[in-house]
Every structure is written in structure tokens, then in C-alpha cells.
Tab-separated table of N, CA and C in Angstrom:
chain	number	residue	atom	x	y	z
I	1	UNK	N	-110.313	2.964	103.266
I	1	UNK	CA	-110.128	4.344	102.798
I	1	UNK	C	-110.325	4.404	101.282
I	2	UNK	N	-109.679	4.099	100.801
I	2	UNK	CA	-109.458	3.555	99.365
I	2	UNK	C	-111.603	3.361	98.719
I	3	UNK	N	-112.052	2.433	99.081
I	3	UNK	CA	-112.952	2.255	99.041
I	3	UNK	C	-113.869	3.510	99.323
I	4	UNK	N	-114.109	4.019	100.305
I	4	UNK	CA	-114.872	5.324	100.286
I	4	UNK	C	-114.717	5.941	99.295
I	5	UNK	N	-113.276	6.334	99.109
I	5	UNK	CA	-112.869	7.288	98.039
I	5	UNK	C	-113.634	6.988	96.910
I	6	UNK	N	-113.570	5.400	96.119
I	6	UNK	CA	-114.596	5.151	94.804
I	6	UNK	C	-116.015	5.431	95.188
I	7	UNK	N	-116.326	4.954	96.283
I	7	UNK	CA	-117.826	4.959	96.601
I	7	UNK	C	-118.472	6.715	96.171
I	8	UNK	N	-117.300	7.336	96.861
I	8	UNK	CA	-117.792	8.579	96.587
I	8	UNK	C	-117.426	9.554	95.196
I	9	UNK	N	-116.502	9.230	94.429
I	9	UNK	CA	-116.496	9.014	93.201
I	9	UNK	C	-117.834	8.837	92.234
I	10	UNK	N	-118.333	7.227	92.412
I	10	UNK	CA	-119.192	7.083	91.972
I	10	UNK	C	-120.666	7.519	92.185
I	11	UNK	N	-121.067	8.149	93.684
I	11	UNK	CA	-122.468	8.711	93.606
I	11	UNK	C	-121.921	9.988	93.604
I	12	UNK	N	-120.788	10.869	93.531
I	12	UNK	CA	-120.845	12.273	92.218
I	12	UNK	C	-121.295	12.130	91.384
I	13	UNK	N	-121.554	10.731	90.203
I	13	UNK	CA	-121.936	10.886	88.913
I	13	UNK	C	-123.572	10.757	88.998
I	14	UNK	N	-123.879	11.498	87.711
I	14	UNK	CA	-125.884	10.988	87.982
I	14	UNK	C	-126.163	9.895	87.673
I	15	UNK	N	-127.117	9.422	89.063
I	15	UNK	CA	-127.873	8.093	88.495
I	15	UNK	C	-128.025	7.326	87.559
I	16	UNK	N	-128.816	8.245	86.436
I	16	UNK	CA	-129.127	7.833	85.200
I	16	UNK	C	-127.870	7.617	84.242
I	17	UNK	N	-126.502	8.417	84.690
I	17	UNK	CA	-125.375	7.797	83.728
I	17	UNK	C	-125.077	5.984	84.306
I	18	UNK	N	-124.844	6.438	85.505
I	18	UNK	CA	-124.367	4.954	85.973
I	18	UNK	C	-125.272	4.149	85.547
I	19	UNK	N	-126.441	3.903	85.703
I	19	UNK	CA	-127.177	2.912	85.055
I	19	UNK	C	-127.543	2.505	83.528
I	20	UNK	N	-127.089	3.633	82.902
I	20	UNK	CA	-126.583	3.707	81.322
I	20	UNK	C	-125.618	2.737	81.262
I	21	UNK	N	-124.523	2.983	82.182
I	21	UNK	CA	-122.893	2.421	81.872
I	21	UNK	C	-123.209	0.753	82.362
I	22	UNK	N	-124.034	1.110	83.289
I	22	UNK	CA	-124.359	-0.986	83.941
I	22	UNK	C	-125.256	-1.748	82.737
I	23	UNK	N	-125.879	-0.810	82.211
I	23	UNK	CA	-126.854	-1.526	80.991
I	23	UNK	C	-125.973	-2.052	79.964
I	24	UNK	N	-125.346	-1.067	79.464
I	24	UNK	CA	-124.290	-1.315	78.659
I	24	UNK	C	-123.463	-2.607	78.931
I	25	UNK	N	-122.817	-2.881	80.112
I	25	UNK	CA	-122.018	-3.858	80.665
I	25	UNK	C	-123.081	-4.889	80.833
I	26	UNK	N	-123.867	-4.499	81.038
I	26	UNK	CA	-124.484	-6.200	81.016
I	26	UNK	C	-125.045	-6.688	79.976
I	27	UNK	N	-124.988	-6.052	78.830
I	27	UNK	CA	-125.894	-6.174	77.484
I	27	UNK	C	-124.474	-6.876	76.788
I	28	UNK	N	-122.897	-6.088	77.068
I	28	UNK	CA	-121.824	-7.038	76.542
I	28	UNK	C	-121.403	-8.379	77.332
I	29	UNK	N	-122.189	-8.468	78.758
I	29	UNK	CA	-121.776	-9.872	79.037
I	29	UNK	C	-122.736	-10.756	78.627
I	30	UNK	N	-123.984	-10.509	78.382
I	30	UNK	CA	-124.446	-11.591	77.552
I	30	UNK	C	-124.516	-11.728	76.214
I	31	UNK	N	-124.373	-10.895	75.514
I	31	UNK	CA	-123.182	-10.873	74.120
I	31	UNK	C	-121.908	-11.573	74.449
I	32	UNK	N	-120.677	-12.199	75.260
I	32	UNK	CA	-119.963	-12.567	75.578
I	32	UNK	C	-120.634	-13.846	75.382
I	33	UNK	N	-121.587	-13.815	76.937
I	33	UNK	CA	-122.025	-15.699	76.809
I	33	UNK	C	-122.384	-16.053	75.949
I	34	UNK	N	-123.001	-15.599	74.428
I	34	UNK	CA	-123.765	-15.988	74.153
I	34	UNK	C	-122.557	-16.657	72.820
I	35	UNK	N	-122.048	-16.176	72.504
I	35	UNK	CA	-120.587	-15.912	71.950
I	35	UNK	C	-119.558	-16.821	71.979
């Protein structure tokens, strides 16, 4: 239940933000590793 609930959470938002916000997060984990 729980799970649906985020799932559907998250494709309310547009595409193009979420993949903004994943770019972002993965641009600070290899800034992390690199670190």
C-alpha cells in the first residue's frame, strides 16, 4: 500500500523534474566517490 502511494506520488511530478533531481543525485555521488 504504502508503496503505491510513493509510486504515485512520484509519476504526479513531470518527467523532466524527476530526471533533473536523479542527475543531480548522481552527479553528488560521484563527487562523494571521488572525494
Amino acid at each position: 500500500m504504502t508503496e503505491e502511494v510513493n509510486n504515485t506520488m512520484v509519476y504526479e511530478r513531470p518527467k523532466e523534474e524527476i530526471d533533473e533531481v536523479m542527475r543531480g543525485l548522481w552527479e553528488i555521488a560521484l563527487w562523494m566517490k571521488q572525494g
